[in-house]
Amino acid sequence: MSINKKEFDITGMHCAACVKRVENVVSKVEGVASVKVNLLTRKGSVDYVEGAQVGSERIIEAITNIGFGAVEADETKQEIEKVDLKPHIIRLVVAACMAVPMMINMTLHRFGIVALPVWAEFVLATIAQFGPGLMFYKSAWSAVKNGALTMDVLVVMGTTVAYGYSIYNWLFVPELGSSGIYFETSAWLITFILLGKLLEEVAKGRTSEALQKLIALQPATAHVFRDGEFIDIPTSQVVAGDMLQVRAGEKIPVDGILTDGYSTVDEAMLTGESLPVEKNIGANVIGATINLSGTFTMEAKRIGSDTMLSQIIKVVEEAQTSKASIQRVADIVAAYFVPAVIAISAVTGLIWYFLVGSDLNTALINATAVLVIACPCALGLATPTSIMVGSGLGAEHGILIKSAEYLEKAGKLNAIVMDKTGTLTQGVLNVRAFTNYSGDESENMALMMALESGTSHPIAKAMVYYGEDKGYKGKEANIESFADVPGKGLEAVYNGTPVQLGHSRWMGELGCDLSVVEAAITQFEEQGASVSLLAVDGVVRALWAVEDELRSETVDVIKRLQSQGIDVWMLTGDNRRTANYMAQQAGIFHVIAEVLPQDKASKVKELQNQGLTVGMVGDGINDAPALVTADIGFAIGSGTDIAVEAADIVLVRNDLHTLVQAVRLSKKTMTNIKQNLFWALIFNCIGIPLAALGELNPMIAGTAMAFSSVMVVSNSLRLKRAKL
């Protein structure tokens, strides 16, 4: 069963209960498999079964029917729409202008001074209640008529009780005097809730700064060759195949190939490498990197959403929209939160009036305090704000996390399996030694080059380069029936004679006499080199020893991972002697050697069956199955496209230190989420009982509620300063 995806921009959501309503109604649309809505990014991701008649109109209709706005997201649009703060500011200013005079009047009352008559307070409170406060009534009505209870319902109930009860006392119980008037309470509640919302919007905007920085890297214009000359056009209008001119100091507009000229390019924004990279004709150039010297011409290959930068932005956006499993705590609580608060408020009023024996005034005020202290918003923001900041921080460090699920899991790993060649090592192989045992050396070298030219394996490339450097030509050997034997080597027919080139284990299986080369094989393998043997008609003729060096950071990275309680395993197809030598150099104690490419995934599965949470780090095509099998697959950014596609986390900078940073980022993000959930829950667990006991004035309760969400978002923003 194939799953397709649609994404929507959703407006009008205020809290976790809103998110739950949208998810519930969309999930009931026939053909929808799953739906994830993010309060922070205001985006909804809908998975539906391929072939199902799930039109965007049906989903939009379902969302709008419950009082929210929705449009299908433009996938080609790569910019973050900034929330217009002007309406928020206007509402806040109007509400404050109504509330402040009443607060001054209330203060003067203590000194026996009456600055405002009750009718003036009524006018000011009415403007606040149905001017700036009208938005709460609209949202609450939309929710209630669709059978839902949201934070807006709590706000409307709390402020309406204070406002309505004040009118009742003013008109029908005048003997209570000022003690029965709470117009300032309703106006002040609206003012502080609006202030909290404004601060929340400002803070939420700051959580997307990392993504905004990525988007800002895209150059606005490009010099395109049209009608015999280079003209400036918007980068968005460049098409594949266009010839572009890039001058010194300019950003490269799109991904492509250098066709004329020479330059050095600053690719730090992508790789983190501070040294410029030389670019000659035929070299790949990446959009948004900076041309440091000289003017060159390039052919556009990948444009728009296909460029590497656009793909990075897309991955970050998807990670920020996704949900971590820990968010289920907030979702479950949010589903029952508002109904429970309303029930507690009602019980509070009844207990104070009937059991405690207080007057109606006290009972209503305490019940109102319960309504306004409760804050489901903080719960709804606790997880997505941390995920957004965490994934953005990862992108800044060259760590592309494809989903919140992987950001959550990475910190739980207790075993990491690492491919050897190109991951632990530099992947740049050199022939260390060559020995010709029998036959003509030129013929043997030509046979080797003819065979190795048929594959793209790093060892093959190193050996062919060695032959070319020595002046030999592989084309001189006319081979037939070429075959690649996975995990063993290469074979063909030469002048009617079978020829094999591969490792010593395979030669042993073929029945070749290895006595002449055995000592050399042992010596080279114990020194970390991989040995390839050439056999013609069952006789070993020549030996090549190929070696690779560890990355400069490998030893330090292994130590850091082990210090965090993570066991590191080296996985390789090399013979055990070579593998053990390289593992010893790297400081790795667990080695899985002589593994065929197709068996790598099963080795990862064996570790998982031992109860380990396993991460796999690789860069090659043959690593892809293992990357998928592992709990978390890490792909080295310089690896193959297949490996990058199969991985859950991509280490763009081709630096193993980012692996350590990814694990640390996961732990810090999860700690941040737990802190947010704790503060959101403890705020309500302490505040609601205090309000029910009559220990909180509604104005104080409303002020606290308004700032609880700001506190959660501010705590998430602390993650931006985390050291990885």
XYZ file of C-alpha atoms in Angstrom:
724
model
C 0.000 0.000 0.000
C 1.550 3.260 -1.169
C 1.124 6.452 0.839
C 1.035 9.970 -0.615
C 1.267 13.252 1.265
C -0.385 16.665 1.195
C 0.616 19.652 3.302
C -1.598 22.526 4.438
C -1.120 25.912 6.045
C -3.639 26.230 8.895
C -4.671 29.430 10.654
C -6.640 30.167 13.798
C -5.089 27.580 16.136
C -4.266 28.767 19.671
C -3.582 25.708 21.818
C -3.073 21.950 21.923
C -6.836 21.423 22.001
C -7.088 23.235 18.643
C -4.454 20.919 17.198
C -6.341 17.886 18.455
C -9.593 19.130 16.898
C -7.972 19.584 13.490
C -6.261 16.189 13.645
C -9.485 14.460 14.680
C -11.646 15.985 11.954
C -9.099 15.424 9.154
C -8.431 11.833 10.243
C -12.147 11.101 9.661
C -11.898 12.049 5.964
C -12.151 8.841 3.963
C -8.785 7.681 2.630
C -6.665 9.622 5.140
C -4.095 7.336 6.758
C -2.624 9.768 9.275
C -2.423 13.478 10.035
C 0.082 15.543 11.994
C -0.558 19.184 12.865
C 2.052 21.487 14.343
C 0.830 24.396 16.482
C 4.091 26.310 16.117
C 4.565 26.148 12.354
C 0.797 26.173 11.703
C 1.239 23.368 9.216
C -0.610 20.108 8.769
C 0.836 17.043 7.050
C -1.753 14.574 5.747
C -0.813 11.047 4.595
C -3.404 9.336 2.434
C -3.666 6.022 0.612
C -2.645 6.219 -3.032
C -5.690 5.980 -5.247
C -8.064 7.272 -2.581
C -10.210 10.195 -3.664
C -8.772 12.599 -1.127
C -8.945 16.041 -2.666
C -7.448 19.090 -1.022
C -10.902 20.655 -1.110
C -12.353 17.943 1.147
C -9.614 18.382 3.727
C -9.830 22.185 3.613
C -13.624 21.956 3.973
C -13.287 19.681 7.005
C -10.901 22.157 8.666
C -12.873 25.286 7.845
C -16.101 23.686 9.072
C -14.688 23.684 12.602
C -13.703 27.324 12.477
C -10.111 27.312 11.234
C -8.584 28.524 7.983
C -6.684 26.223 5.636
C -4.977 26.348 2.235
C -2.802 23.799 0.496
C 0.862 24.611 1.102
C 2.921 25.778 -1.856
C 5.817 23.288 -1.991
C 7.830 25.532 -4.303
C 7.609 28.452 -1.911
C 10.623 28.569 0.335
C 10.110 31.408 2.703
C 8.678 31.725 6.177
C 5.625 33.889 6.389
C 6.104 36.208 9.310
C 3.103 36.629 11.537
C 1.665 40.135 11.258
C 2.032 41.500 14.785
C 0.148 44.722 14.030
C -3.357 43.370 14.875
C -1.976 41.863 18.098
C -0.426 45.190 19.078
C -3.569 47.203 18.268
C -5.788 44.890 20.330
C -3.330 45.012 23.227
C -3.081 48.829 23.181
C -6.875 49.268 23.098
C -7.394 46.785 25.932
C -4.646 48.394 28.017
C -6.127 51.876 27.509
C -9.399 50.551 28.915
C -7.860 48.580 31.797
C -5.240 51.026 33.138
C -7.698 53.818 34.171
C -9.771 51.231 36.064
C -6.700 49.863 37.816
C -5.741 53.413 38.876
C -9.285 53.950 40.093
C -9.179 50.717 42.093
C -5.924 51.831 43.743
C -7.350 55.267 44.614
C -10.411 53.576 46.161
C -8.138 52.365 48.953
C -7.541 55.986 49.890
C -11.213 56.895 49.665
C -10.859 58.626 46.291
C -13.360 57.831 43.524
C -11.869 58.882 40.180
C -14.293 57.007 37.932
C -18.018 56.446 38.415
C -19.330 52.898 37.883
C -20.961 53.812 34.564
C -17.543 54.946 33.235
C -15.981 51.639 34.302
C -18.858 49.857 32.566
C -18.117 51.708 29.296
C -14.392 50.997 29.479
C -14.969 47.321 30.354
C -17.530 46.918 27.550
C -15.095 48.301 24.959
C -12.394 45.903 26.190
C -14.790 42.944 26.380
C -16.294 43.274 22.912
C -13.502 45.141 21.128
C -10.146 43.402 21.647
C -11.936 40.567 23.462
C -14.280 39.822 20.560
C -11.702 37.458 19.010
C -12.062 35.161 22.012
C -15.860 35.070 21.628
C -15.609 34.213 17.921
C -13.106 31.402 18.496
C -15.003 30.057 21.500
C -18.319 30.030 19.609
C -16.720 28.247 16.662
C -15.311 25.620 19.001
C -18.493 25.071 21.001
C -20.793 24.760 17.990
C -18.472 22.030 16.698
C -18.530 20.192 19.999
C -15.084 21.205 21.229
C -13.721 23.058 24.234
C -10.589 25.188 23.846
C -8.561 27.742 25.765
C -10.721 30.493 24.257
C -13.747 28.942 25.946
C -11.982 29.285 29.310
C -11.066 32.919 28.608
C -14.622 33.796 27.537
C -16.186 32.058 30.537
C -13.799 33.706 33.007
C -14.054 37.262 31.664
C -17.809 37.035 31.024
C -18.480 35.909 34.596
C -16.508 38.892 35.984
C -18.114 41.330 33.524
C -21.673 40.003 33.816
C -21.619 39.678 37.597
C -20.395 43.274 37.873
C -23.357 44.483 35.779
C -25.743 42.454 37.943
C -24.381 43.936 41.202
C -24.311 47.465 39.765
C -27.930 47.363 38.631
C -29.613 45.070 41.165
C -27.442 45.028 44.330
C -26.220 48.649 44.620
C -25.710 48.287 48.372
C -22.557 46.207 47.705
C -20.908 49.336 46.321
C -17.455 48.928 44.818
C -16.941 45.533 46.517
C -19.304 43.955 44.000
C -17.800 45.561 40.872
C -15.149 43.629 38.920
C -15.093 45.470 35.600
C -11.363 46.055 36.003
C -10.857 42.307 36.462
C -12.377 41.349 33.087
C -10.545 44.163 31.251
C -7.251 43.379 32.954
C -7.592 39.652 32.152
C -8.124 40.417 28.470
C -5.166 42.822 28.479
C -2.732 40.369 30.017
C -3.885 37.443 27.899
C -3.374 39.580 24.783
C 0.052 40.628 26.067
C 0.951 36.985 26.606
C -0.176 36.134 23.079
C 1.896 38.965 21.600
C 5.021 37.897 23.491
C 4.330 34.306 22.505
C 4.147 35.230 18.808
C 7.404 37.172 19.056
C 9.127 34.290 20.833
C 7.766 31.698 18.394
C 9.118 33.766 15.524
C 12.587 33.510 17.031
C 12.407 29.693 17.057
C 12.475 29.665 13.241
C 15.601 31.819 12.923
C 17.786 28.880 11.837
C 15.437 28.071 8.981
C 15.226 31.742 8.044
C 19.038 31.874 7.862
C 19.068 28.904 5.471
C 16.427 30.477 3.246
C 18.305 33.789 3.263
C 21.328 32.046 1.710
C 19.533 31.762 -1.618
C 20.761 34.404 -4.105
C 18.059 36.626 -5.588
C 19.388 37.019 -9.134
C 21.428 35.106 -11.704
C 23.410 36.152 -14.815
C 21.899 33.988 -17.578
C 23.064 33.734 -21.197
C 20.124 34.711 -23.389
C 20.129 36.001 -26.984
C 23.896 36.268 -27.162
C 24.503 38.073 -23.879
C 24.340 37.596 -20.119
C 21.308 39.230 -18.539
C 20.123 39.406 -14.925
C 16.950 37.485 -14.058
C 15.442 36.253 -10.774
C 17.003 32.962 -9.714
C 13.512 31.419 -9.595
C 13.312 31.825 -13.409
C 16.484 29.836 -14.150
C 15.763 26.571 -16.001
C 17.871 23.426 -16.236
C 20.390 23.729 -19.062
C 20.797 27.499 -18.775
C 24.351 28.798 -19.019
C 25.127 31.068 -16.078
C 27.982 33.421 -15.359
C 29.210 33.707 -11.773
C 31.541 36.568 -10.900
C 34.021 36.868 -8.059
C 32.349 37.485 -4.702
C 28.900 36.356 -5.869
C 26.810 33.459 -4.640
C 26.319 30.583 -7.062
C 22.604 30.704 -8.047
C 21.808 26.983 -8.500
C 23.498 23.581 -8.556
C 25.395 22.790 -11.726
C 28.650 21.989 -13.504
C 31.490 24.400 -14.228
C 31.932 24.582 -18.019
C 34.481 27.350 -18.443
C 36.998 29.068 -16.177
C 38.530 28.295 -12.801
C 37.715 29.377 -9.267
C 37.904 28.677 -5.583
C 34.572 28.357 -3.794
C 33.661 28.844 -0.154
C 31.414 25.880 0.724
C 31.454 26.491 4.483
C 27.699 27.076 4.616
C 27.212 23.478 3.494
C 30.239 21.497 4.630
C 31.560 23.603 7.491
C 34.997 23.382 5.858
C 36.732 26.731 6.222
C 39.252 26.117 3.413
C 38.116 27.145 -0.096
C 37.597 24.345 -2.638
C 39.251 24.551 -6.061
C 36.870 24.211 -8.998
C 38.026 23.308 -12.520
C 36.040 22.530 -15.666
C 33.711 19.612 -14.999
C 33.521 20.213 -11.257
C 30.166 20.272 -9.491
C 29.187 23.586 -7.915
C 26.467 24.055 -5.326
C 23.900 26.817 -5.168
C 24.308 29.461 -2.412
C 28.041 28.763 -2.002
C 30.328 31.731 -2.682
C 32.639 32.185 -5.642
C 35.771 33.686 -4.109
C 37.989 34.343 -7.120
C 37.660 34.650 -10.864
C 34.671 34.532 -13.172
C 33.384 31.220 -14.480
C 30.551 29.853 -16.578
C 28.378 26.985 -15.407
C 25.491 24.909 -16.692
C 22.428 24.781 -14.445
C 21.579 21.191 -13.516
C 19.366 21.293 -10.439
C 17.070 24.267 -9.939
C 14.304 25.416 -7.616
C 13.256 22.778 -5.105
C 15.798 20.285 -6.529
C 18.900 22.191 -5.384
C 20.855 20.879 -2.438
C 20.021 23.948 -0.334
C 16.301 23.548 -1.088
C 16.462 19.893 -0.114
C 18.148 20.823 3.158
C 15.455 23.430 3.854
C 12.757 20.856 3.045
C 14.229 18.312 5.448
C 14.422 20.878 8.252
C 10.819 21.990 7.626
C 9.551 18.405 7.691
C 11.430 17.698 10.909
C 9.913 20.775 12.522
C 6.410 19.782 11.426
C 6.720 16.187 12.653
C 5.951 15.052 16.174
C 8.074 13.269 18.730
C 6.406 10.386 20.570
C 6.804 12.274 23.855
C 4.263 14.776 22.530
C 1.580 12.140 23.036
C 1.676 13.093 26.717
C 0.633 16.643 25.887
C -1.932 15.490 23.319
C -3.623 13.129 25.787
C -3.703 15.758 28.536
C -4.985 18.431 26.135
C -7.919 16.254 25.057
C -9.342 16.230 28.595
C -7.872 19.451 29.947
C -10.514 22.100 29.189
C -13.551 19.956 30.128
C -11.809 19.028 33.374
C -11.053 22.691 34.184
C -14.661 23.733 33.563
C -15.827 20.919 35.841
C -13.339 21.934 38.566
C -14.458 25.552 38.256
C -18.119 24.588 38.669
C -17.379 22.348 41.653
C -15.250 25.133 43.202
C -18.130 27.618 43.008
C -20.624 25.131 44.458
C -18.348 24.120 47.343
C -17.612 27.720 48.318
C -21.289 28.698 48.192
C -23.002 25.656 49.677
C -20.392 23.913 51.850
C -18.103 26.736 52.980
C -21.058 29.079 53.280
C -19.449 32.058 51.548
C -21.432 34.619 49.613
C -22.104 34.306 45.881
C -19.516 36.996 45.241
C -16.649 34.928 46.706
C -17.858 31.692 45.101
C -17.945 33.237 41.621
C -14.578 34.942 41.983
C -12.856 31.699 43.026
C -14.571 29.772 40.235
C -13.433 32.469 37.769
C -9.847 32.259 39.039
C -9.841 28.513 38.250
C -10.955 29.220 34.681
C -8.339 31.857 33.962
C -5.341 30.189 35.655
C -5.627 27.072 33.489
C -3.349 27.149 30.453
C -3.476 24.427 27.770
C -1.330 26.605 25.475
C 1.827 25.910 27.443
C 1.249 22.165 27.016
C 0.688 22.548 23.289
C 3.899 24.532 22.808
C 6.141 22.431 25.062
C 7.246 19.916 22.423
C 7.050 21.694 19.028
C 9.055 24.723 20.182
C 11.915 22.503 21.355
C 11.772 20.377 18.202
C 11.850 23.488 16.018
C 14.815 25.007 17.828
C 16.626 21.655 18.059
C 16.274 20.755 14.380
C 17.279 24.297 13.420
C 20.348 24.115 15.640
C 21.213 20.799 14.027
C 20.987 22.334 10.547
C 23.369 25.106 11.605
C 25.891 22.428 12.629
C 25.487 20.379 9.449
C 23.150 17.796 10.994
C 20.015 17.168 8.918
C 17.386 15.372 10.987
C 14.519 14.076 8.856
C 11.933 13.710 11.610
C 11.331 14.612 15.244
C 11.165 10.873 15.906
C 14.846 10.517 14.969
C 15.827 13.589 16.963
C 14.220 11.878 19.945
C 15.767 8.433 19.344
C 19.367 9.498 18.695
C 19.990 10.240 22.360
C 18.817 6.755 23.365
C 21.405 4.858 21.319
C 23.666 2.497 23.267
C 25.387 0.910 20.266
C 26.675 2.461 17.050
C 27.842 0.351 14.105
C 30.283 2.113 11.789
C 31.287 1.098 8.297
C 35.061 1.145 7.888
C 35.960 2.410 4.425
C 34.939 6.019 3.867
C 33.377 6.337 7.311
C 36.053 5.548 9.876
C 38.718 5.985 7.212
C 39.327 8.759 4.718
C 38.152 6.582 1.836
C 41.146 7.669 -0.224
C 42.994 4.421 -0.939
C 46.537 3.973 -2.171
C 48.420 0.945 -3.402
C 51.093 0.430 -0.787
C 52.891 -2.473 -2.455
C 52.821 -4.579 -5.633
C 54.529 -7.913 -6.092
C 54.621 -9.932 -9.325
C 55.077 -13.648 -8.642
C 54.728 -15.240 -12.073
C 53.900 -14.344 -15.649
C 54.601 -11.113 -17.473
C 54.231 -8.081 -15.204
C 52.807 -5.913 -17.977
C 50.211 -8.536 -18.839
C 49.230 -8.983 -15.171
C 48.920 -5.251 -14.647
C 46.818 -4.903 -17.815
C 44.543 -7.728 -16.653
C 44.115 -6.045 -13.274
C 43.210 -2.716 -14.883
C 40.791 -4.324 -17.333
C 38.973 -6.094 -14.510
C 38.962 -3.204 -12.032
C 37.759 -0.747 -14.668
C 34.445 -2.598 -14.612
C 33.596 -1.521 -11.060
C 33.511 1.715 -9.041
C 34.730 0.221 -5.757
C 37.275 2.481 -3.980
C 39.895 -0.292 -3.999
C 39.371 -0.741 -7.737
C 39.850 2.975 -8.366
C 43.053 3.005 -6.327
C 44.480 0.033 -8.209
C 43.581 1.418 -11.647
C 45.136 4.758 -10.713
C 48.286 2.912 -9.592
C 48.499 1.080 -12.940
C 47.989 4.273 -14.907
C 50.633 6.019 -12.822
C 53.053 3.243 -13.718
C 52.251 3.693 -17.402
C 50.183 0.546 -18.018
C 46.973 0.369 -20.074
C 44.089 -1.913 -19.208
C 42.625 -1.841 -22.729
C 45.473 -4.026 -23.937
C 43.871 -7.012 -22.167
C 40.768 -8.152 -24.018
C 38.629 -9.899 -21.439
C 35.251 -11.571 -21.887
C 32.402 -12.738 -19.625
C 33.152 -10.154 -16.948
C 31.317 -10.718 -13.639
C 31.339 -9.016 -10.245
C 31.113 -11.582 -7.434
C 29.674 -9.619 -4.452
C 31.940 -9.580 -1.428
C 34.597 -11.678 -3.149
C 36.043 -10.065 -6.256
C 35.914 -10.011 -10.056
C 36.208 -12.714 -12.705
C 36.403 -12.933 -16.482
C 37.819 -14.974 -19.328
C 41.112 -13.980 -20.982
C 42.209 -15.828 -24.125
C 39.947 -18.713 -23.135
C 41.442 -18.880 -19.637
C 39.548 -18.063 -16.408
C 40.896 -15.035 -14.535
C 39.985 -13.955 -10.982
C 40.944 -10.885 -8.972
C 39.904 -10.705 -5.313
C 40.752 -11.351 -1.686
C 42.686 -14.315 -0.377
C 39.667 -16.087 1.173
C 38.046 -16.353 -2.240
C 41.266 -17.596 -3.794
C 41.350 -20.287 -1.132
C 37.772 -21.254 -1.961
C 38.763 -21.521 -5.643
C 41.538 -23.964 -4.710
C 44.490 -21.722 -5.549
C 47.859 -22.498 -3.970
C 48.541 -19.628 -1.536
C 51.737 -20.934 0.009
C 53.945 -18.558 -1.976
C 51.974 -15.447 -0.985
C 50.774 -16.441 2.479
C 53.568 -14.703 4.397
C 53.103 -11.454 2.451
C 49.319 -11.589 2.945
C 49.715 -11.979 6.712
C 52.280 -9.177 6.919
C 50.203 -6.640 4.973
C 46.892 -7.516 6.627
C 48.369 -7.243 10.105
C 49.468 -3.741 9.147
C 45.958 -2.748 8.093
C 46.238 -3.145 4.320
C 43.716 -4.956 2.117
C 45.261 -7.531 -0.210
C 44.017 -8.325 -3.723
C 45.345 -11.335 -5.634
C 45.304 -12.015 -9.382
C 44.845 -15.662 -10.385
C 45.075 -16.914 -13.979
C 43.934 -20.477 -14.608
C 44.108 -21.205 -10.869
C 47.637 -19.854 -10.364
C 48.278 -16.751 -8.246
C 50.354 -14.384 -10.342
C 50.404 -11.024 -8.516
C 49.553 -9.220 -5.264
C 48.469 -5.648 -4.562
C 48.316 -4.266 -1.005
C 45.941 -1.322 -0.703
C 45.738 0.781 2.421
C 43.539 3.516 3.783
C 44.124 5.909 6.683
C 41.797 6.711 9.545
C 40.118 10.084 9.481
C 41.953 12.584 11.641
C 38.958 12.850 13.995
C 38.143 9.117 14.259
C 40.019 8.330 17.488
C 38.603 11.361 19.313
C 35.058 10.634 18.117
C 35.228 7.000 19.243
C 36.418 8.070 22.703
C 33.616 10.603 23.026
C 30.960 8.100 22.028
C 32.289 5.523 24.448
C 32.416 8.112 27.242
C 28.661 8.596 26.724
C 28.031 4.893 27.312
C 27.756 3.978 23.625
C 29.507 0.807 22.424
C 31.063 1.256 18.982
C 31.207 -1.625 16.500
C 33.220 -1.661 13.283
C 31.527 -3.435 10.377
C 33.598 -4.343 7.327
C 34.017 -6.835 4.546
C 37.779 -6.854 5.130
C 39.560 -9.880 6.521
C 39.743 -10.153 10.285
C 43.474 -9.315 10.574
C 43.079 -5.999 8.690
C 39.873 -5.203 10.541
C 41.421 -5.867 13.958
C 44.412 -3.674 13.119
C 42.228 -0.735 12.037
C 39.951 -1.200 15.060
C 42.945 -1.156 17.386
C 44.181 2.069 15.801
C 40.725 3.639 16.230
C 40.183 2.431 19.788
C 37.258 0.163 18.858
C 36.777 -3.032 20.870
C 33.992 -4.692 18.863
C 34.720 -5.858 15.306
C 32.453 -7.567 12.783
C 34.677 -8.542 9.854
C 34.450 -10.525 6.600
C 30.819 -9.488 6.115
C 29.319 -9.666 2.642
C 27.490 -6.476 1.577
C 24.118 -8.211 1.574
C 24.683 -9.409 5.176
C 25.342 -6.021 6.789
C 21.668 -5.467 7.636
C 21.400 -8.871 9.318
C 24.411 -8.066 11.526
C 22.663 -4.884 12.674
C 19.538 -6.952 13.346
C 21.548 -9.385 15.489
C 22.647 -6.524 17.750
C 19.070 -5.282 18.004
C 17.976 -8.786 19.017
C 20.394 -8.496 21.949
C 18.283 -5.608 23.242
C 20.545 -2.841 21.955
C 19.286 0.408 20.426
C 21.502 0.562 17.358
C 22.691 3.413 15.161
C 24.376 2.679 11.826
C 26.851 5.049 10.174
C 27.722 4.525 6.517
C 28.359 6.170 3.176
C 28.050 3.540 0.461
C 25.303 1.935 -1.586
C 25.903 -1.371 0.196
C 25.280 0.367 3.546
C 21.718 1.391 2.623
C 19.935 -1.787 3.870
C 21.777 -1.559 7.203
C 20.954 2.163 7.506
C 17.271 1.343 7.075
C 17.382 -1.614 9.496
C 19.080 0.331 12.308
C 17.047 2.284 14.852
C 18.795 5.390 13.518
C 20.703 5.491 10.233
C 23.427 8.145 9.896
C 24.726 8.916 6.404
C 27.994 10.709 5.768
C 27.148 13.716 3.608
C 29.840 12.918 1.048
C 28.395 9.432 0.564
C 26.182 8.085 -2.194
C 22.715 9.488 -2.864
C 21.210 6.095 -1.985
C 22.848 6.084 1.443
C 21.733 9.661 2.101
C 18.178 8.796 1.048
C 18.088 5.691 3.272
C 19.424 7.467 6.367
C 17.380 9.137 9.095
C 20.059 11.716 9.908
C 22.534 13.131 7.376
C 25.920 14.411 8.550
C 26.345 17.033 5.814
C 29.778 18.267 6.828
C 31.534 14.939 6.252
C 32.985 15.202 9.752
C 32.423 12.455 12.323
C 32.368 15.048 15.098
C 28.847 15.866 13.899
C 27.847 12.309 14.877
C 28.741 13.106 18.480
C 26.978 16.443 18.166
C 23.837 14.732 16.829
C 23.665 12.425 19.845
C 24.287 15.315 22.216
C 21.695 17.483 20.434
C 19.115 14.743 20.863
C 19.777 14.479 24.588
C 19.679 18.256 25.083
C 16.466 18.600 23.068
C 14.717 15.833 24.992
C 15.839 17.390 28.277
C 14.442 20.710 27.080
C 11.106 19.113 26.138
C 10.834 17.413 29.515
C 11.556 20.730 31.252
C 8.815 22.389 29.197
C 6.304 19.654 29.971
C 7.237 19.772 33.642
C 6.729 23.530 33.898
C 3.502 23.421 31.895
C 2.082 20.617 34.018
C 3.365 21.864 37.379
C 2.011 25.340 36.621
C -1.479 23.944 36.203
C -1.157 21.375 38.999
C -0.229 24.113 41.498
C -2.183 27.051 40.057
C -5.594 25.374 39.726
C -5.723 24.104 43.342
C -4.563 27.512 44.659
C -7.279 29.228 42.652
C -9.874 26.726 43.879
C -8.799 27.391 47.486
C -9.336 31.126 46.993
C -5.644 31.985 47.199
C -5.449 33.634 43.767
C -7.182 36.786 42.633
C -8.511 36.363 39.040
C -6.268 39.195 37.820
C -3.172 37.518 39.233
C -4.338 34.175 37.827
C -4.879 35.687 34.380
C -1.484 37.347 34.420
C 0.206 34.082 35.389
C -1.647 32.185 32.672
C -0.630 34.717 30.043
C 3.039 34.334 30.897
C 3.132 30.540 31.274
C 3.307 30.030 27.490
C 5.968 32.715 27.205
C 8.015 30.892 29.830
C 7.801 27.606 27.890
C 8.831 29.217 24.599
C 11.645 31.142 26.313
C 12.974 27.908 27.811
C 12.988 26.363 24.316
C 14.967 29.330 23.014
C 17.699 28.573 25.564
C 18.454 25.525 23.446
C 19.765 27.825 20.708
C 22.739 28.625 22.930
C 23.528 24.973 23.689
C 27.104 23.870 23.046
C 27.332 20.741 20.960
